[in-house]
GROMACS .gro file of C-alpha atoms in nm:
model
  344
    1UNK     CA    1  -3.562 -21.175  13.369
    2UNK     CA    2  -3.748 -21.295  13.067
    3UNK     CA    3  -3.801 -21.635  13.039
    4UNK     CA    4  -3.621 -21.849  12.724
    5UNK     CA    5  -3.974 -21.937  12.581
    6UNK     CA    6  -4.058 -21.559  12.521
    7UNK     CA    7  -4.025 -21.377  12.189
    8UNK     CA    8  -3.753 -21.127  12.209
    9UNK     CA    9  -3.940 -20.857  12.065
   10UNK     CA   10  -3.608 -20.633  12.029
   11UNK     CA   11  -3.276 -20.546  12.044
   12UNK     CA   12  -3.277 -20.420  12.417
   13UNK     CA   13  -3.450 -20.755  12.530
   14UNK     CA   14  -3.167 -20.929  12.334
   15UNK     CA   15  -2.949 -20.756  12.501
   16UNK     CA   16  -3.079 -20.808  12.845
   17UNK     CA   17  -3.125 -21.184  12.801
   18UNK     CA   18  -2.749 -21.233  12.661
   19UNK     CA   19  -2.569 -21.068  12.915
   20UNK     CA   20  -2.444 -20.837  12.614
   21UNK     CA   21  -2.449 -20.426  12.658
   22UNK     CA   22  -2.654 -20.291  12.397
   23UNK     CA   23  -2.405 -20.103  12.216
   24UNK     CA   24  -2.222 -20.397  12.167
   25UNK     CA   25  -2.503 -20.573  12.028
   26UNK     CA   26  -2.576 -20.299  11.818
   27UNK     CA   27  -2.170 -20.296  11.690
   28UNK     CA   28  -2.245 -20.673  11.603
   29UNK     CA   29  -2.538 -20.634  11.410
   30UNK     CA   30  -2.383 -20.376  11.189
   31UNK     CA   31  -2.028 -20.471  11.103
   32UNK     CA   32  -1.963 -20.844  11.299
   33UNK     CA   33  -1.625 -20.865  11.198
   34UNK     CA   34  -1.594 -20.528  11.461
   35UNK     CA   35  -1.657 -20.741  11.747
   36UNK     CA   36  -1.365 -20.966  11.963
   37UNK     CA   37  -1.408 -21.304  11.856
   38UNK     CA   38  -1.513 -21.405  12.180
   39UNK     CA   39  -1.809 -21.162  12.215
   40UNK     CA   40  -1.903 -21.239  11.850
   41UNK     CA   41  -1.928 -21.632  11.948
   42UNK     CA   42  -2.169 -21.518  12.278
   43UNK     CA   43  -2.369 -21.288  12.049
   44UNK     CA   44  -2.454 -21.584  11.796
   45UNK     CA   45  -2.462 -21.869  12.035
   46UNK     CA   46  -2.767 -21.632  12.217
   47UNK     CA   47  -2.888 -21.558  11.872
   48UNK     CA   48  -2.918 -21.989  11.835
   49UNK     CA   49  -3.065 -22.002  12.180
   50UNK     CA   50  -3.372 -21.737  12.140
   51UNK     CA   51  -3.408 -21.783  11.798
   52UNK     CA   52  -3.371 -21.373  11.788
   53UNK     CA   53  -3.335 -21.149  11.429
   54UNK     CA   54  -3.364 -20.827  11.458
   55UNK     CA   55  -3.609 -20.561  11.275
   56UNK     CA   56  -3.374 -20.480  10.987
   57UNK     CA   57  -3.578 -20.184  10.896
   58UNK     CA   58  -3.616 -20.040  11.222
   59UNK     CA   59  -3.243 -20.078  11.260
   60UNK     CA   60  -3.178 -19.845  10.937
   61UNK     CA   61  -3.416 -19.545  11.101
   62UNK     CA   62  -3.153 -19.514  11.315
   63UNK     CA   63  -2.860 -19.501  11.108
   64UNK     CA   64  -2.737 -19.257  10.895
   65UNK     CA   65  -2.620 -19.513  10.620
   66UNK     CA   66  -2.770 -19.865  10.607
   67UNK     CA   67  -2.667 -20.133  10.381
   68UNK     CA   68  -2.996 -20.166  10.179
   69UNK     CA   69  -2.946 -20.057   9.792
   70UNK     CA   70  -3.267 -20.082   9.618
   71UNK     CA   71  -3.289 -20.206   9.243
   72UNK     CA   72  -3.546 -20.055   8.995
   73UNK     CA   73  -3.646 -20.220   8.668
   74UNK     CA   74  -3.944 -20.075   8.439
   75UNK     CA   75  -4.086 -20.448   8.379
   76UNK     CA   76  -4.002 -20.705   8.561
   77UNK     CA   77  -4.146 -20.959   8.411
   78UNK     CA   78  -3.912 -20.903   8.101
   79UNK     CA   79  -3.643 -21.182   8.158
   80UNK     CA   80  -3.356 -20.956   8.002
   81UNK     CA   81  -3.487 -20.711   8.307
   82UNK     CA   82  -3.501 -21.030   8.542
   83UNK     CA   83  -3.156 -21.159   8.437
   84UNK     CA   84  -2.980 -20.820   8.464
   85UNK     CA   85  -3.100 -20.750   8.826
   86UNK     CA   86  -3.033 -21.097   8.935
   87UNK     CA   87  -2.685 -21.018   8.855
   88UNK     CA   88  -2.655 -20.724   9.033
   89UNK     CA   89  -2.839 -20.888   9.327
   90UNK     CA   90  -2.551 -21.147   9.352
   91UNK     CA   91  -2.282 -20.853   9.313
   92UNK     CA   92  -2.489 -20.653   9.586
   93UNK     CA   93  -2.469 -20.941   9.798
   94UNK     CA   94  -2.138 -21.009   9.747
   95UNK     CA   95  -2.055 -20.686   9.862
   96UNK     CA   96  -2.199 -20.741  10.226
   97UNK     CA   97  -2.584 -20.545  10.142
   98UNK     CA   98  -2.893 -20.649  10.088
   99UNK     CA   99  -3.076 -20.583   9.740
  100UNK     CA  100  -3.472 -20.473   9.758
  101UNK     CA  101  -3.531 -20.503   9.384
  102UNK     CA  102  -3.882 -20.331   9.283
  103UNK     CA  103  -4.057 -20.318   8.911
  104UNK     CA  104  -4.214 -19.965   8.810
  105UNK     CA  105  -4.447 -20.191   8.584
  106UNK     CA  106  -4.350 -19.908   8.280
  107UNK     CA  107  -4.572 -19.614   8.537
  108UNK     CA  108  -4.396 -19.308   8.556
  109UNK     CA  109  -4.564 -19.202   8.885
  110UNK     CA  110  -4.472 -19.591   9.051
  111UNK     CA  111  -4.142 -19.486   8.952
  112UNK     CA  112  -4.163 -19.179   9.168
  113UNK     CA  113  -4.350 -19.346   9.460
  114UNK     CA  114  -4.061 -19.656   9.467
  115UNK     CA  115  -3.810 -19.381   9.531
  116UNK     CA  116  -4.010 -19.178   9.790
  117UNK     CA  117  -4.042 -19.542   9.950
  118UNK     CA  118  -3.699 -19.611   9.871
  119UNK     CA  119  -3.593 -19.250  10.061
  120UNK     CA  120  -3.758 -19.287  10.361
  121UNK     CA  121  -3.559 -19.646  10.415
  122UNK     CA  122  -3.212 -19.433  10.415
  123UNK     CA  123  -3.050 -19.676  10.150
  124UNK     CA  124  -2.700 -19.712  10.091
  125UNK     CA  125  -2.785 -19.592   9.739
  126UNK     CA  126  -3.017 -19.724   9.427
  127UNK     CA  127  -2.937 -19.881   9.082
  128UNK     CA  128  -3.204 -19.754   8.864
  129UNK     CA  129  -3.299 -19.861   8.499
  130UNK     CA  130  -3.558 -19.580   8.399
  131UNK     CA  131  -3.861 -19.611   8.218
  132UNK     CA  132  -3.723 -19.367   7.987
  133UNK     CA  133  -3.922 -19.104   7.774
  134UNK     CA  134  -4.179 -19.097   8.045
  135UNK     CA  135  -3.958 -19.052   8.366
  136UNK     CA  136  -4.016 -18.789   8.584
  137UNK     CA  137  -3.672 -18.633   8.511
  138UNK     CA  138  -3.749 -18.393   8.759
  139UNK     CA  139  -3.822 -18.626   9.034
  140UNK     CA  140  -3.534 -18.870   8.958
  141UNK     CA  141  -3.266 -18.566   8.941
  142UNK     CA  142  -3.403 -18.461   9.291
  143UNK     CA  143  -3.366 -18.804   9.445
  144UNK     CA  144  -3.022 -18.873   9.267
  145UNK     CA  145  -2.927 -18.519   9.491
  146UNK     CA  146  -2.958 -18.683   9.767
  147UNK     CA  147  -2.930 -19.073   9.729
  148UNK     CA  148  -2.611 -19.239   9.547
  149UNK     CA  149  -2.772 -19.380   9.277
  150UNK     CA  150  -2.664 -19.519   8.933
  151UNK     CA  151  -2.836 -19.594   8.645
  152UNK     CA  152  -2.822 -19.891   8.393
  153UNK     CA  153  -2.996 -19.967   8.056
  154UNK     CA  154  -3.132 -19.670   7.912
  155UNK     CA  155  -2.976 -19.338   7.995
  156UNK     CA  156  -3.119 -18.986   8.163
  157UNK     CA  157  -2.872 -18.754   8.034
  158UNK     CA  158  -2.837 -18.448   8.247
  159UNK     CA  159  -3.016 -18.532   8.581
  160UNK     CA  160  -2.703 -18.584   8.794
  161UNK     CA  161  -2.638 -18.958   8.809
  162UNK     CA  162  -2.391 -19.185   8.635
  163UNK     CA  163  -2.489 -19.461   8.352
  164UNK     CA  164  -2.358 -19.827   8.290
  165UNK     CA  165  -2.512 -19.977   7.968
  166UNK     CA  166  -2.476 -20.056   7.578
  167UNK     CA  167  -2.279 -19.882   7.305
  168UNK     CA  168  -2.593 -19.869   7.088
  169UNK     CA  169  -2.310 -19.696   6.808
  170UNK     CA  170  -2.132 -19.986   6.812
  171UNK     CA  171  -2.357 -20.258   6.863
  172UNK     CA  172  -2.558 -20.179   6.601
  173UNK     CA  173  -2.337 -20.044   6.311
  174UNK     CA  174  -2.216 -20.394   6.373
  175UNK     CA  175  -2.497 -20.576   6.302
  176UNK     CA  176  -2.606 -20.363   6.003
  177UNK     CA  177  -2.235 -20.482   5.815
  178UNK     CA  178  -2.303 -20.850   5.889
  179UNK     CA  179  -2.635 -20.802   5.732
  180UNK     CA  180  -2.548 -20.545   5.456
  181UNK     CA  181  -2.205 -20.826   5.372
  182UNK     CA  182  -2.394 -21.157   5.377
  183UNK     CA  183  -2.725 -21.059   5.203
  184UNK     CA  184  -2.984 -20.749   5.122
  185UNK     CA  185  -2.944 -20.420   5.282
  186UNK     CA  186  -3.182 -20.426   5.617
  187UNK     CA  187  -3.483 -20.248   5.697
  188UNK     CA  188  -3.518 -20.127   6.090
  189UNK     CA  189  -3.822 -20.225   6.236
  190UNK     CA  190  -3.832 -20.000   6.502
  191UNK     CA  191  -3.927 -20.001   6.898
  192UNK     CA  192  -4.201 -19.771   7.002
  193UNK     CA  193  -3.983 -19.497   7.178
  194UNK     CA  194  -4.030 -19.582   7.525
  195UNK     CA  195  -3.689 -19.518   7.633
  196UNK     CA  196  -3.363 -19.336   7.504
  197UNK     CA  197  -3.226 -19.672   7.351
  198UNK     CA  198  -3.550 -19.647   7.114
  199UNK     CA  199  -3.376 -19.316   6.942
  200UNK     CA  200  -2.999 -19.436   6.948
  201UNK     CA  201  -3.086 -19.739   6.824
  202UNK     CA  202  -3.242 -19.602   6.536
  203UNK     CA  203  -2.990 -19.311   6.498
  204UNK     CA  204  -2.747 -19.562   6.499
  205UNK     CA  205  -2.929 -19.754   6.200
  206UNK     CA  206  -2.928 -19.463   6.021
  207UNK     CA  207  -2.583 -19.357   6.036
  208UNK     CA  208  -2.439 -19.669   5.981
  209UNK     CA  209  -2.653 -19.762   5.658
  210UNK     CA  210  -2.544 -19.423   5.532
  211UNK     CA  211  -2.205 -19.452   5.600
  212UNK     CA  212  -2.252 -19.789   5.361
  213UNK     CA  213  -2.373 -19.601   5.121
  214UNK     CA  214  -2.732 -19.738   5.153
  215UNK     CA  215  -3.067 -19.616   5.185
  216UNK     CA  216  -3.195 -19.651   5.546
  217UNK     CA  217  -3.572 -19.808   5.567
  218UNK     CA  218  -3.730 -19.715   5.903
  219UNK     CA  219  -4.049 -19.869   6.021
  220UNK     CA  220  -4.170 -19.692   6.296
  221UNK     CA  221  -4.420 -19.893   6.490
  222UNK     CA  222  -4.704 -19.726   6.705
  223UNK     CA  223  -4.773 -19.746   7.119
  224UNK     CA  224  -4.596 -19.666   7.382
  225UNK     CA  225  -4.602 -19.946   7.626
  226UNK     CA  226  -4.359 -20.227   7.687
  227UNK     CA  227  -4.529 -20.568   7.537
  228UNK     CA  228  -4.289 -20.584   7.248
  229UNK     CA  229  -4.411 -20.897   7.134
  230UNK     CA  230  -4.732 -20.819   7.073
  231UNK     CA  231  -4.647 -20.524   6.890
  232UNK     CA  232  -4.367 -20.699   6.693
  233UNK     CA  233  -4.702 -20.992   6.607
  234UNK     CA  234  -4.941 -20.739   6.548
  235UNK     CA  235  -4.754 -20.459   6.292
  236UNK     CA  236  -4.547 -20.773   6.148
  237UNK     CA  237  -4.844 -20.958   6.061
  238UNK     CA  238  -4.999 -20.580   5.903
  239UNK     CA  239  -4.692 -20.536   5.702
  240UNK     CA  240  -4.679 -20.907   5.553
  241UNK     CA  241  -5.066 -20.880   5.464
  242UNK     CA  242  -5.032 -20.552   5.294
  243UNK     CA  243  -4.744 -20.645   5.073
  244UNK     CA  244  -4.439 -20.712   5.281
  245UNK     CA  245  -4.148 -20.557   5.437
  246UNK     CA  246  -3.914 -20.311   5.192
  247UNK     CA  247  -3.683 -20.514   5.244
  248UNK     CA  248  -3.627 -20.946   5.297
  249UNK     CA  249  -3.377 -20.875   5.546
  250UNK     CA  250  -3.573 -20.647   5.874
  251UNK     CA  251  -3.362 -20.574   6.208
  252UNK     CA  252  -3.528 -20.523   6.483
  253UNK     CA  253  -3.441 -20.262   6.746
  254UNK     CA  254  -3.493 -20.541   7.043
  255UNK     CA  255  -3.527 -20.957   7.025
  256UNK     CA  256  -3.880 -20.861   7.200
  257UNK     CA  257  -4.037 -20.747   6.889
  258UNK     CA  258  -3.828 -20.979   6.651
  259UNK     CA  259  -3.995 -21.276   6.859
  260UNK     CA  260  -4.301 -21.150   6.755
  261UNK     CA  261  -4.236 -21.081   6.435
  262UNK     CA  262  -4.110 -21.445   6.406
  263UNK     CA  263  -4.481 -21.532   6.497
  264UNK     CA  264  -4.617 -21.337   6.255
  265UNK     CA  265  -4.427 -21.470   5.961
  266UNK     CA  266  -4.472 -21.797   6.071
  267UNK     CA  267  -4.837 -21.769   6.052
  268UNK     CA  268  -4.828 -21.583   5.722
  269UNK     CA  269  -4.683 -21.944   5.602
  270UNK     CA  270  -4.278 -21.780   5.541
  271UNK     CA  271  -3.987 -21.971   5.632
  272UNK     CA  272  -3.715 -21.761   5.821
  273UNK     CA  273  -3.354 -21.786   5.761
  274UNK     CA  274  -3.060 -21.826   5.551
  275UNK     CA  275  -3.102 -22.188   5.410
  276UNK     CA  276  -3.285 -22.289   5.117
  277UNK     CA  277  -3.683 -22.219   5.099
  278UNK     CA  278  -3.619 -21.882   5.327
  279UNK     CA  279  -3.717 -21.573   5.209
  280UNK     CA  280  -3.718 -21.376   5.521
  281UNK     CA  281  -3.431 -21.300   5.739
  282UNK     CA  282  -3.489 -21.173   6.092
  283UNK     CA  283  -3.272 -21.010   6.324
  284UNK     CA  284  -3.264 -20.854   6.668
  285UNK     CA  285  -3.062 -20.691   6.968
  286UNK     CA  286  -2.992 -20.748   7.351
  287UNK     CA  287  -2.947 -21.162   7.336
  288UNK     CA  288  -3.269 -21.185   7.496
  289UNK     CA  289  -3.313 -21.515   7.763
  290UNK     CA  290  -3.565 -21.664   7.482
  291UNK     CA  291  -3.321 -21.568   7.175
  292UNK     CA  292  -3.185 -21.886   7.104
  293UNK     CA  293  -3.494 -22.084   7.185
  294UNK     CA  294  -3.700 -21.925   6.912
  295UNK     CA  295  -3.762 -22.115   6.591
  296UNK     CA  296  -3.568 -22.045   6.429
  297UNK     CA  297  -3.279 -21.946   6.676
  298UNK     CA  298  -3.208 -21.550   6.686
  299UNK     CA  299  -2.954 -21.391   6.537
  300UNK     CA  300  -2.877 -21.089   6.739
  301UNK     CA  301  -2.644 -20.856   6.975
  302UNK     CA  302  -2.554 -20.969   7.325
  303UNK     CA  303  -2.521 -20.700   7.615
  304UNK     CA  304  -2.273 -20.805   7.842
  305UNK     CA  305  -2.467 -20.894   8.108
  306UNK     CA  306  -2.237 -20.964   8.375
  307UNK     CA  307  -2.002 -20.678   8.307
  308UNK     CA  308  -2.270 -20.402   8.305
  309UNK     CA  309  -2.418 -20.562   8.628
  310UNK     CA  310  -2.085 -20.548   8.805
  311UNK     CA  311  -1.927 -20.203   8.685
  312UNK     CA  312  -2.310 -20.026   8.808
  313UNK     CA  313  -2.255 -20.221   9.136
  314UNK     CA  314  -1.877 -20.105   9.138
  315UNK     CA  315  -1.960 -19.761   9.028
  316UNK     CA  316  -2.230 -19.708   9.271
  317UNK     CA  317  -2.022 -19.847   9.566
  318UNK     CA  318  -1.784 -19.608   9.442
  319UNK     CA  319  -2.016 -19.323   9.514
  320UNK     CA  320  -2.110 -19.439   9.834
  321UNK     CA  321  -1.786 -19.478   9.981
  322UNK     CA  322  -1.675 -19.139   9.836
  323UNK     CA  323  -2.012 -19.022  10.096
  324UNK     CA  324  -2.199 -18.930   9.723
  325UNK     CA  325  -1.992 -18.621   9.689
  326UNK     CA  326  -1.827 -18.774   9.341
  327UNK     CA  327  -1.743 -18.408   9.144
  328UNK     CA  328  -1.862 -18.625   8.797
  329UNK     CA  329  -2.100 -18.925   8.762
  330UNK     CA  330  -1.951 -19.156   8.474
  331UNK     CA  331  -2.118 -19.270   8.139
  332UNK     CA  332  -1.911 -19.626   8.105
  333UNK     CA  333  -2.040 -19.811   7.781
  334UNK     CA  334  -1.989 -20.187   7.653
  335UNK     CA  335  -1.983 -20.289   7.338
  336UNK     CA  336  -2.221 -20.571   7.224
  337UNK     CA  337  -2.082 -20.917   7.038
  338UNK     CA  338  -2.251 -21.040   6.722
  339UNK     CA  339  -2.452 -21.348   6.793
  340UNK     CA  340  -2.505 -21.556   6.459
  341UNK     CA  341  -2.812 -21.779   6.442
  342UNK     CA  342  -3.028 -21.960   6.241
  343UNK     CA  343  -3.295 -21.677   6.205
  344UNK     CA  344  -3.040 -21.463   5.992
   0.00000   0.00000   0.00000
């Protein structure tokens, strides 16, 4: 008999000590609510008593389908990628499984290693929001094979999984009309192309100037990392010193580099907005966290955050329960809302 001051080291010890069979333990542990009431009331009064929780990942080595779903997000430390995955951390949760959320830090071969890791844990499934351009398209099609998995944000086309994100052709167009209605015809300062919204983004510029009759004005910034910002500060403050943008009006492809460009005409000594003394208008997309705390506020496109975080939870749930043997993996796109701020 083991005494009450031991550790219980594991589940068989647990078992021992409660006066529970093992299997039943085991039962418990992965679906309570499959347990009589009465057992389930010994099981957690012993769990009280020796302070016992058992080694989750040790537990999924031996099951075929474990109630982990990892969460991948190219940069972290971007709060539009920290608000998104928070919300599908509270969906995932709400759903009875436990998120492991991981940042590739924009590295395609991190990417790679967080799904090998990711594989060996036998997750439910994975919600993935690629780095984009620089995926290994090869090595995210072979893990989508064999692992549920959904992506969100920018779009893989072709590799086997489904996709919850923006309408870039809607969002956009949109933006370019309010612009194009209530002052000059916009310029597009546009994102390095790090991912697929980079292109349709700009695509979507294009058309819809055209379709206005206009001439489209594309900026096309260098680099190929994520620190928008500083890109958006660096080539805004370039442009300004060598004579200005081609147009007073400049859209942004993301609020990252329109917060630096904000920066940079501040410094260059131009007021930003729509009031009198402005001669610059500034305008972005994705109703960043930081968009309406800018000075001015941002004028912009909001995602729908909580619906794209719930429909990839819902669609990848979907998959799993259907044992990842869907016959077609969805594209499901929301359309943005026009966000009217000081900026423009």
């Amino acid at each position: 008999m083991i005494a009450v001051s031991n550790k219980i080291k594991n589940m068989e010890e647990f078992a021992r000590v409660s006066g529970i069979s093992r299997p039943t333990v085991s039962k418990y542990f992965n679906e309570p609510e499959s347990v009589r009431p009465s057992t389930r009331a010994r099981i957690e009064e012993a769990l009280a008593r020796y302070d016992y929780r058992p080694n989750v990942y040790a537990m999924n080595q031996n099951r075929r389908l474990t109630k982990n779903v990892g969460i991948i997000v190219p940069y972290l430390a971007d709060p539009f990628f920290a608000e998104i995955a928070r919300n599908i951390e509270d969906a995932c949760i709400a759903r009875g499984y436990t998120p492991m959320l991981h940042s590739s830090h924009g590295d395609p071969a991190m990417e790679v290693e967080i799904l090998e890791s990711l594989r060996s844990l036998k997750p439910a499934g994975v919600l993935l929001a690629p780095i984009g351009r620089r995926s290994d398209r090869k090595a995210v099609a072979a893990f989508a094979k064999h692992v549920p998995t959904m992506l969100f944000d920018s779009n893989l086309e072709g590799i086997g999984a489904g996709f919850v994100g923006s309408d870039n052709f809607q969002s956009v167009p949109m933006i370019v009309d309010y612009l194009c209605r209530t002052g000059e015809a916009p310029c597009f300062m546009e994102m390095p192309p790090v991912n697929p919204n980079a292109n349709k983004r700009r695509m979507a510029y294009v058309g819809a100037m055209e379709r206005l009759g206009k001439e489209p004005q594309v900026i096309s910034l260098p680099g190929d990392g994520w620190n928008f910002e500083e890109v958006g500060f660096r080539e805004g403050r370039r442009i300004l010193g060598d004579g200005g943008f081609p147009s007073s009006n400049v859209l942004c492809s993301n609020d990252r580099l329109a917060i630096g460009l904000l920066a940079a005409a501040y410094e260059a000594g131009i007021k930003v907005g729509h009031g009198a003394g402005c001669s610059m208008r500034i305008a972005g997309h994705d109703d960043h966290p930081f968009a309406r705390y800018t000075c001015p506020s941002l004028t912009t496109v909001s995602q729908d955050y909580d619906s794209i975080s719930q429909r990839s939870v819902d669609s990848l749930f979907a998959l799993v329960e259907g044992g990842g043997k869907a016959t077609s993996r969805p594209e499901i796109l929301f359309e943005g809302r026009l966000v009217m701020r000081d900026s423009a």
